[in-house]
Amino acid sequence: MGFPLMERVVYDRMAELDELHWWYRARREVLDALIRRTVQPPKDARVLEVGCGTGHNIRMLERFGSVDGIEIDPEARGFAERRLGREVSSAALPELSGIERSRYDLVAALDVVEHIDDDNAAIAGLASCLKPGGKLLVTVPAHQWMWSAHDELNHHKRRYSKRGLRSLIEGSPLRLDALGYFNSLLFPLAVGARLAAKATGRGGGDDALPPKPVNYAFERAFAAERRLIGKFPLPPGLSLFAVATAT
């Protein structure tokens, strides 16, 4: 797959909002907590983020070690390189051509696998980059019934059920360690917004930056999940995560 995984406007909006929007900011806090509690990479881990977009997760991932990024969209990759001050590779899933195999302690694919036609091959490709005992962290959008214009704009192939994500990992060379929902506390609001958008024929704009007080309230509500994730199962949410080990 050598073509962009999303519409150009999505990458442009990412570059504009990834340091401001509640979803990006809180998600980094939640994923940081999940990695610390559940992934537990070794000190000074070698980390690979596949599909790093504008590079907005990489500073968070660098808390765990040295991070290599991969992004196939040239403009997003260029933005990430300017932000990070170093090269970001271009390699498409599932082949990941030119990426060293059996090298990484942690491979992160954060809202990436849902863009790939053959998600089984994608997981196998990600797994091939792990050292024995290395960990894969995958996040995906949840609930096919929540499909909307947002998914169309982002070129999603599917949204996942918990059972579907479990089956995907269990059918791979990896051992499933943990599986669960997140972005759960705001889930009722999200369901209402998606249903309203479908009813009115509007959609695809739910990533706009809200007014500052709303943006802050949403950020802190979502970020509160950092205290729970990896400790307790969260109720159904907008997203699913899986952590798996290379055997």
PDB file of C-alpha atoms in Angstrom:
ATOM      1  CA  MET A   1       0.000   0.000   0.000  1.00  0.00           C
ATOM      2  CA  GLY A   2       1.860   3.074  -1.227  1.00  0.00           C
ATOM      3  CA  PHE A   3      -0.895   5.683  -1.260  1.00  0.00           C
ATOM      4  CA  PRO A   4      -1.962   8.003   1.583  1.00  0.00           C
ATOM      5  CA  LEU A   5      -4.146   6.305   4.167  1.00  0.00           C
ATOM      6  CA  MET A   6      -6.342   9.387   4.694  1.00  0.00           C
ATOM      7  CA  GLU A   7      -7.611  12.426   2.816  1.00  0.00           C
ATOM      8  CA  ARG A   8      -5.151  15.328   2.612  1.00  0.00           C
ATOM      9  CA  VAL A   9      -7.435  17.472   4.786  1.00  0.00           C
ATOM     10  CA  VAL A  10      -7.129  14.957   7.636  1.00  0.00           C
ATOM     11  CA  TYR A  11      -3.337  15.219   7.728  1.00  0.00           C
ATOM     12  CA  ASP A  12      -3.571  19.003   7.483  1.00  0.00           C
ATOM     13  CA  ARG A  13      -6.040  19.107  10.374  1.00  0.00           C
ATOM     14  CA  MET A  14      -3.771  16.810  12.383  1.00  0.00           C
ATOM     15  CA  ALA A  15      -0.835  19.166  11.914  1.00  0.00           C
ATOM     16  CA  GLU A  16      -3.002  22.108  12.945  1.00  0.00           C
ATOM     17  CA  LEU A  17      -4.594  20.558  16.027  1.00  0.00           C
ATOM     18  CA  ASP A  18      -2.389  17.798  17.434  1.00  0.00           C
ATOM     19  CA  GLU A  19      -1.007  20.041  20.199  1.00  0.00           C
ATOM     20  CA  LEU A  20      -4.347  21.754  20.942  1.00  0.00           C
ATOM     21  CA  HIS A  21      -7.288  19.379  20.529  1.00  0.00           C
ATOM     22  CA  TRP A  22      -8.529  17.541  23.618  1.00  0.00           C
ATOM     23  CA  TRP A  23      -8.531  14.161  21.862  1.00  0.00           C
ATOM     24  CA  TYR A  24      -4.835  14.229  20.933  1.00  0.00           C
ATOM     25  CA  ARG A  25      -3.693  15.689  24.234  1.00  0.00           C
ATOM     26  CA  ALA A  26      -5.657  13.372  26.523  1.00  0.00           C
ATOM     27  CA  ARG A  27      -4.997  10.307  24.396  1.00  0.00           C
ATOM     28  CA  ARG A  28      -1.252  10.760  24.852  1.00  0.00           C
ATOM     29  CA  GLU A  29      -1.729  10.818  28.638  1.00  0.00           C
ATOM     30  CA  VAL A  30      -3.867   7.678  28.560  1.00  0.00           C
ATOM     31  CA  LEU A  31      -1.476   5.801  26.271  1.00  0.00           C
ATOM     32  CA  ASP A  32       1.501   6.824  28.415  1.00  0.00           C
ATOM     33  CA  ALA A  33      -0.220   5.266  31.440  1.00  0.00           C
ATOM     34  CA  LEU A  34      -1.132   2.139  29.478  1.00  0.00           C
ATOM     35  CA  ILE A  35       2.467   1.646  28.332  1.00  0.00           C
ATOM     36  CA  ARG A  36       3.815   2.115  31.859  1.00  0.00           C
ATOM     37  CA  ARG A  37       1.359  -0.296  33.477  1.00  0.00           C
ATOM     38  CA  THR A  38       0.685  -2.929  30.840  1.00  0.00           C
ATOM     39  CA  VAL A  39       3.440  -2.868  28.215  1.00  0.00           C
ATOM     40  CA  GLN A  40       6.266  -2.199  30.687  1.00  0.00           C
ATOM     41  CA  PRO A  41       9.066  -1.904  28.110  1.00  0.00           C
ATOM     42  CA  PRO A  42      12.637  -2.304  29.316  1.00  0.00           C
ATOM     43  CA  LYS A  43      14.674   0.753  30.239  1.00  0.00           C
ATOM     44  CA  ASP A  44      15.994   2.566  27.144  1.00  0.00           C
ATOM     45  CA  ALA A  45      13.754   0.482  24.899  1.00  0.00           C
ATOM     46  CA  ARG A  46      13.930   0.545  21.138  1.00  0.00           C
ATOM     47  CA  VAL A  47      10.527   1.752  19.963  1.00  0.00           C
ATOM     48  CA  LEU A  48       8.953   1.894  16.497  1.00  0.00           C
ATOM     49  CA  GLU A  49       5.791   3.868  15.716  1.00  0.00           C
ATOM     50  CA  VAL A  50       4.234   2.735  12.445  1.00  0.00           C
ATOM     51  CA  GLY A  51       1.995   5.372  10.899  1.00  0.00           C
ATOM     52  CA  CYS A  52       3.268   8.231  13.046  1.00  0.00           C
ATOM     53  CA  GLY A  53       1.477  10.937  11.057  1.00  0.00           C
ATOM     54  CA  THR A  54       2.764  14.348  12.101  1.00  0.00           C
ATOM     55  CA  GLY A  55       4.904  12.811  14.849  1.00  0.00           C
ATOM     56  CA  HIS A  56       2.691  14.001  17.682  1.00  0.00           C
ATOM     57  CA  ASN A  57       3.006  10.761  19.705  1.00  0.00           C
ATOM     58  CA  ILE A  58       6.765  10.409  19.398  1.00  0.00           C
ATOM     59  CA  ARG A  59       7.784  12.757  22.233  1.00  0.00           C
ATOM     60  CA  MET A  60       5.536  10.738  24.540  1.00  0.00           C
ATOM     61  CA  LEU A  61       7.025   7.463  23.283  1.00  0.00           C
ATOM     62  CA  GLU A  62      10.540   8.835  23.816  1.00  0.00           C
ATOM     63  CA  ARG A  63       9.936   8.642  27.572  1.00  0.00           C
ATOM     64  CA  PHE A  64      10.455   4.904  27.124  1.00  0.00           C
ATOM     65  CA  GLY A  65      13.547   4.921  24.907  1.00  0.00           C
ATOM     66  CA  SER A  66      14.745   5.743  21.391  1.00  0.00           C
ATOM     67  CA  VAL A  67      11.959   5.988  18.829  1.00  0.00           C
ATOM     68  CA  ASP A  68      11.929   5.430  15.077  1.00  0.00           C
ATOM     69  CA  GLY A  69       8.945   6.673  13.103  1.00  0.00           C
ATOM     70  CA  ILE A  70       7.358   5.491   9.859  1.00  0.00           C
ATOM     71  CA  GLU A  71       4.891   7.534   7.809  1.00  0.00           C
ATOM     72  CA  ILE A  72       3.989   7.037   4.147  1.00  0.00           C
ATOM     73  CA  ASP A  73       2.276  10.402   3.549  1.00  0.00           C
ATOM     74  CA  PRO A  74       5.075  12.718   2.346  1.00  0.00           C
ATOM     75  CA  GLU A  75       3.664  15.967   3.742  1.00  0.00           C
ATOM     76  CA  ALA A  76       2.879  14.485   7.155  1.00  0.00           C
ATOM     77  CA  ARG A  77       6.317  12.840   7.169  1.00  0.00           C
ATOM     78  CA  GLY A  78       7.969  16.165   6.348  1.00  0.00           C
ATOM     79  CA  PHE A  79       6.054  17.859   9.160  1.00  0.00           C
ATOM     80  CA  ALA A  80       7.157  15.119  11.578  1.00  0.00           C
ATOM     81  CA  GLU A  81      10.784  15.450  10.470  1.00  0.00           C
ATOM     82  CA  ARG A  82      10.744  19.224  11.027  1.00  0.00           C
ATOM     83  CA  ARG A  83       9.136  18.758  14.423  1.00  0.00           C
ATOM     84  CA  LEU A  84      11.568  16.056  15.536  1.00  0.00           C
ATOM     85  CA  GLY A  85      14.702  17.267  13.785  1.00  0.00           C
ATOM     86  CA  ARG A  86      15.468  13.851  12.327  1.00  0.00           C
ATOM     87  CA  GLU A  87      14.495  11.458   9.560  1.00  0.00           C
ATOM     88  CA  VAL A  88      11.194   9.613   9.534  1.00  0.00           C
ATOM     89  CA  SER A  89      11.095   6.520   7.311  1.00  0.00           C
ATOM     90  CA  SER A  90       8.555   5.702   4.623  1.00  0.00           C
ATOM     91  CA  ALA A  91       7.470   2.060   4.536  1.00  0.00           C
ATOM     92  CA  ALA A  92       3.987   0.719   3.839  1.00  0.00           C
ATOM     93  CA  LEU A  93       2.155  -1.972   5.729  1.00  0.00           C
ATOM     94  CA  PRO A  94       2.085  -4.879   5.581  1.00  0.00           C
ATOM     95  CA  GLU A  95       5.502  -5.251   3.891  1.00  0.00           C
ATOM     96  CA  LEU A  96       7.385  -2.547   5.852  1.00  0.00           C
ATOM     97  CA  SER A  97      10.146  -2.734   3.262  1.00  0.00           C
ATOM     98  CA  GLY A  98      13.559  -1.643   4.513  1.00  0.00           C
ATOM     99  CA  ILE A  99      12.600  -1.856   8.206  1.00  0.00           C
ATOM    100  CA  GLU A 100      14.891  -4.074  10.255  1.00  0.00           C
ATOM    101  CA  ARG A 101      13.235  -7.207  11.599  1.00  0.00           C
ATOM    102  CA  SER A 102      13.446  -8.506  15.190  1.00  0.00           C
ATOM    103  CA  ARG A 103      14.848  -5.159  16.365  1.00  0.00           C
ATOM    104  CA  TYR A 104      12.272  -3.453  18.594  1.00  0.00           C
ATOM    105  CA  ASP A 105      11.152  -3.833  22.204  1.00  0.00           C
ATOM    106  CA  LEU A 106       7.901  -1.979  21.458  1.00  0.00           C
ATOM    107  CA  VAL A 107       6.037  -1.444  18.195  1.00  0.00           C
ATOM    108  CA  ALA A 108       3.098   0.973  18.325  1.00  0.00           C
ATOM    109  CA  ALA A 109       0.386   1.145  15.668  1.00  0.00           C
ATOM    110  CA  LEU A 110      -1.972   3.802  16.989  1.00  0.00           C
ATOM    111  CA  ASP A 111      -5.147   3.985  14.900  1.00  0.00           C
ATOM    112  CA  VAL A 112      -3.421   2.509  11.862  1.00  0.00           C
ATOM    113  CA  VAL A 113      -4.557  -1.102  11.327  1.00  0.00           C
ATOM    114  CA  GLU A 114      -8.123  -0.059  10.485  1.00  0.00           C
ATOM    115  CA  HIS A 115      -6.750   1.633   7.339  1.00  0.00           C
ATOM    116  CA  ILE A 116      -5.205  -1.552   5.931  1.00  0.00           C
ATOM    117  CA  ASP A 117      -7.155  -3.886   3.618  1.00  0.00           C
ATOM    118  CA  ASP A 118      -5.518  -7.035   4.993  1.00  0.00           C
ATOM    119  CA  ASP A 119      -5.321  -6.476   8.724  1.00  0.00           C
ATOM    120  CA  ASN A 120      -4.032 -10.006   9.354  1.00  0.00           C
ATOM    121  CA  ALA A 121      -1.021  -9.289   7.136  1.00  0.00           C
ATOM    122  CA  ALA A 122      -0.605  -5.913   8.852  1.00  0.00           C
ATOM    123  CA  ILE A 123      -0.369  -7.509  12.300  1.00  0.00           C
ATOM    124  CA  ALA A 124       2.085 -10.105  10.987  1.00  0.00           C
ATOM    125  CA  GLY A 125       4.220  -7.312   9.507  1.00  0.00           C
ATOM    126  CA  LEU A 126       4.214  -5.394  12.791  1.00  0.00           C
ATOM    127  CA  ALA A 127       5.047  -8.564  14.727  1.00  0.00           C
ATOM    128  CA  SER A 128       8.050  -9.260  12.497  1.00  0.00           C
ATOM    129  CA  CYS A 129       9.728  -6.074  13.751  1.00  0.00           C
ATOM    130  CA  LEU A 130       9.675  -7.208  17.387  1.00  0.00           C
ATOM    131  CA  LYS A 131      12.439  -8.893  19.316  1.00  0.00           C
ATOM    132  CA  PRO A 132      11.430 -12.124  21.062  1.00  0.00           C
ATOM    133  CA  GLY A 133       9.537 -10.910  24.110  1.00  0.00           C
ATOM    134  CA  GLY A 134       8.891  -7.522  22.493  1.00  0.00           C
ATOM    135  CA  LYS A 135       5.445  -5.945  22.760  1.00  0.00           C
ATOM    136  CA  LEU A 136       2.970  -4.704  20.179  1.00  0.00           C
ATOM    137  CA  LEU A 137       0.545  -1.932  21.152  1.00  0.00           C
ATOM    138  CA  VAL A 138      -2.389  -1.504  18.776  1.00  0.00           C
ATOM    139  CA  THR A 139      -5.283   0.951  19.047  1.00  0.00           C
ATOM    140  CA  VAL A 140      -8.317   0.935  16.747  1.00  0.00           C
ATOM    141  CA  PRO A 141     -11.742   2.596  16.555  1.00  0.00           C
ATOM    142  CA  ALA A 142     -14.523   0.549  18.165  1.00  0.00           C
ATOM    143  CA  HIS A 143     -18.070  -0.433  17.137  1.00  0.00           C
ATOM    144  CA  GLN A 144     -18.939  -0.876  13.482  1.00  0.00           C
ATOM    145  CA  TRP A 145     -22.423   0.504  14.240  1.00  0.00           C
ATOM    146  CA  MET A 146     -20.767   3.879  14.888  1.00  0.00           C
ATOM    147  CA  TRP A 147     -19.566   4.087  11.277  1.00  0.00           C
ATOM    148  CA  SER A 148     -19.964   7.656  10.006  1.00  0.00           C
ATOM    149  CA  ALA A 149     -18.661  10.199   7.515  1.00  0.00           C
ATOM    150  CA  HIS A 150     -15.662  10.560   9.839  1.00  0.00           C
ATOM    151  CA  ASP A 151     -14.654   6.991   8.958  1.00  0.00           C
ATOM    152  CA  GLU A 152     -15.123   7.666   5.241  1.00  0.00           C
ATOM    153  CA  LEU A 153     -12.955  10.788   5.397  1.00  0.00           C
ATOM    154  CA  ASN A 154     -10.262   8.853   7.244  1.00  0.00           C
ATOM    155  CA  HIS A 155     -10.378   5.949   4.738  1.00  0.00           C
ATOM    156  CA  HIS A 156     -11.176   3.400   7.427  1.00  0.00           C
ATOM    157  CA  LYS A 157     -11.793  -0.125   6.176  1.00  0.00           C
ATOM    158  CA  ARG A 158     -13.593  -1.162   9.354  1.00  0.00           C
ATOM    159  CA  ARG A 159     -14.234  -0.433  13.001  1.00  0.00           C
ATOM    160  CA  TYR A 160     -13.610  -3.244  15.472  1.00  0.00           C
ATOM    161  CA  SER A 161     -15.542  -5.196  18.045  1.00  0.00           C
ATOM    162  CA  LYS A 162     -13.744  -6.530  21.076  1.00  0.00           C
ATOM    163  CA  ARG A 163     -14.234 -10.035  19.724  1.00  0.00           C
ATOM    164  CA  GLY A 164     -12.909  -9.028  16.301  1.00  0.00           C
ATOM    165  CA  LEU A 165      -9.734  -7.469  17.693  1.00  0.00           C
ATOM    166  CA  ARG A 166      -9.172 -10.483  19.936  1.00  0.00           C
ATOM    167  CA  SER A 167      -9.546 -12.810  16.953  1.00  0.00           C
ATOM    168  CA  LEU A 168      -7.131 -10.692  14.903  1.00  0.00           C
ATOM    169  CA  ILE A 169      -4.389 -10.884  17.536  1.00  0.00           C
ATOM    170  CA  GLU A 170      -4.991 -14.528  18.430  1.00  0.00           C
ATOM    171  CA  GLY A 171      -4.705 -15.436  14.743  1.00  0.00           C
ATOM    172  CA  SER A 172      -1.264 -13.801  14.565  1.00  0.00           C
ATOM    173  CA  PRO A 173       2.203 -14.946  15.679  1.00  0.00           C
ATOM    174  CA  LEU A 174       1.695 -12.975  18.912  1.00  0.00           C
ATOM    175  CA  ARG A 175       0.405 -13.854  22.385  1.00  0.00           C
ATOM    176  CA  LEU A 176      -2.431 -11.583  23.515  1.00  0.00           C
ATOM    177  CA  ASP A 177      -1.672  -9.997  26.902  1.00  0.00           C
ATOM    178  CA  ALA A 178      -4.384  -7.370  27.340  1.00  0.00           C
ATOM    179  CA  LEU A 179      -7.433  -6.083  25.482  1.00  0.00           C
ATOM    180  CA  GLY A 180      -9.865  -3.352  26.422  1.00  0.00           C
ATOM    181  CA  TYR A 181     -11.762  -0.180  25.686  1.00  0.00           C
ATOM    182  CA  PHE A 182     -10.720   3.401  26.287  1.00  0.00           C
ATOM    183  CA  ASN A 183     -12.199   6.853  25.660  1.00  0.00           C
ATOM    184  CA  SER A 184     -15.134   5.487  27.630  1.00  0.00           C
ATOM    185  CA  LEU A 185     -16.156   8.380  29.880  1.00  0.00           C
ATOM    186  CA  LEU A 186     -17.174  10.543  26.918  1.00  0.00           C
ATOM    187  CA  PHE A 187     -18.682   7.646  24.972  1.00  0.00           C
ATOM    188  CA  PRO A 188     -22.358   8.561  25.607  1.00  0.00           C
ATOM    189  CA  LEU A 189     -21.746  12.078  24.279  1.00  0.00           C
ATOM    190  CA  ALA A 190     -19.951  10.679  21.239  1.00  0.00           C
ATOM    191  CA  VAL A 191     -22.816   8.301  20.475  1.00  0.00           C
ATOM    192  CA  GLY A 192     -25.297  11.161  20.658  1.00  0.00           C
ATOM    193  CA  ALA A 193     -23.172  13.347  18.399  1.00  0.00           C
ATOM    194  CA  ARG A 194     -22.713  10.581  15.800  1.00  0.00           C
ATOM    195  CA  LEU A 195     -26.435   9.748  15.760  1.00  0.00           C
ATOM    196  CA  ALA A 196     -27.323  13.423  15.385  1.00  0.00           C
ATOM    197  CA  ALA A 197     -24.829  13.785  12.530  1.00  0.00           C
ATOM    198  CA  LYS A 198     -26.334  10.787  10.740  1.00  0.00           C
ATOM    199  CA  ALA A 199     -29.863  12.078  11.224  1.00  0.00           C
ATOM    200  CA  THR A 200     -29.027  15.494   9.806  1.00  0.00           C
ATOM    201  CA  GLY A 201     -26.705  14.258   7.065  1.00  0.00           C
ATOM    202  CA  ARG A 202     -23.743  16.068   8.577  1.00  0.00           C
ATOM    203  CA  GLY A 203     -20.521  14.370   9.592  1.00  0.00           C
ATOM    204  CA  GLY A 204     -16.772  14.249   9.317  1.00  0.00           C
ATOM    205  CA  GLY A 205     -16.323  17.453  11.301  1.00  0.00           C
ATOM    206  CA  ASP A 206     -16.239  16.038  14.818  1.00  0.00           C
ATOM    207  CA  ASP A 207     -12.505  16.764  15.052  1.00  0.00           C
ATOM    208  CA  ALA A 208     -12.976  20.547  14.999  1.00  0.00           C
ATOM    209  CA  LEU A 209     -11.457  22.429  17.934  1.00  0.00           C
ATOM    210  CA  PRO A 210     -14.212  23.219  20.455  1.00  0.00           C
ATOM    211  CA  PRO A 211     -14.338  26.466  22.446  1.00  0.00           C
ATOM    212  CA  LYS A 212     -11.565  26.576  25.062  1.00  0.00           C
ATOM    213  CA  PRO A 213     -13.717  25.711  28.127  1.00  0.00           C
ATOM    214  CA  VAL A 214     -15.282  22.750  26.334  1.00  0.00           C
ATOM    215  CA  ASN A 215     -11.946  21.615  24.938  1.00  0.00           C
ATOM    216  CA  TYR A 216     -10.439  21.717  28.442  1.00  0.00           C
ATOM    217  CA  ALA A 217     -13.382  19.876  30.017  1.00  0.00           C
ATOM    218  CA  PHE A 218     -13.276  17.126  27.390  1.00  0.00           C
ATOM    219  CA  GLU A 219      -9.501  16.824  27.716  1.00  0.00           C
ATOM    220  CA  ARG A 220      -9.611  16.375  31.489  1.00  0.00           C
ATOM    221  CA  ALA A 221     -12.550  13.938  31.295  1.00  0.00           C
ATOM    222  CA  PHE A 222     -10.753  11.736  28.758  1.00  0.00           C
ATOM    223  CA  ALA A 223      -7.389  12.101  30.519  1.00  0.00           C
ATOM    224  CA  ALA A 224      -8.956  10.918  33.804  1.00  0.00           C
ATOM    225  CA  GLU A 225      -8.896   7.433  32.283  1.00  0.00           C
ATOM    226  CA  ARG A 226      -5.117   7.388  32.779  1.00  0.00           C
ATOM    227  CA  ARG A 227      -5.788   6.570  36.440  1.00  0.00           C
ATOM    228  CA  LEU A 228      -7.862   3.514  35.479  1.00  0.00           C
ATOM    229  CA  ILE A 229      -6.447   2.041  32.287  1.00  0.00           C
ATOM    230  CA  GLY A 230      -4.346  -1.039  32.893  1.00  0.00           C
ATOM    231  CA  LYS A 231      -5.809  -1.367  36.398  1.00  0.00           C
ATOM    232  CA  PHE A 232      -9.495  -1.952  35.741  1.00  0.00           C
ATOM    233  CA  PRO A 233     -11.530  -2.829  32.630  1.00  0.00           C
ATOM    234  CA  LEU A 234     -13.216   0.274  31.264  1.00  0.00           C
ATOM    235  CA  PRO A 235     -16.785   0.175  29.930  1.00  0.00           C
ATOM    236  CA  PRO A 236     -17.408   0.383  26.168  1.00  0.00           C
ATOM    237  CA  GLY A 237     -15.667   3.352  24.601  1.00  0.00           C
ATOM    238  CA  LEU A 238     -14.790   4.915  21.285  1.00  0.00           C
ATOM    239  CA  SER A 239     -11.533   2.989  21.007  1.00  0.00           C
ATOM    240  CA  LEU A 240     -10.009  -0.416  21.695  1.00  0.00           C
ATOM    241  CA  PHE A 241      -6.444  -1.336  22.573  1.00  0.00           C
ATOM    242  CA  ALA A 242      -4.552  -4.602  22.450  1.00  0.00           C
ATOM    243  CA  VAL A 243      -1.136  -5.442  23.898  1.00  0.00           C
ATOM    244  CA  ALA A 244       0.566  -8.577  22.624  1.00  0.00           C
ATOM    245  CA  THR A 245       3.970 -10.260  22.983  1.00  0.00           C
ATOM    246  CA  ALA A 246       6.265 -11.743  20.355  1.00  0.00           C
ATOM    247  CA  THR A 247       6.946 -15.347  21.385  1.00  0.00           C
TER     248      THR A 247
END
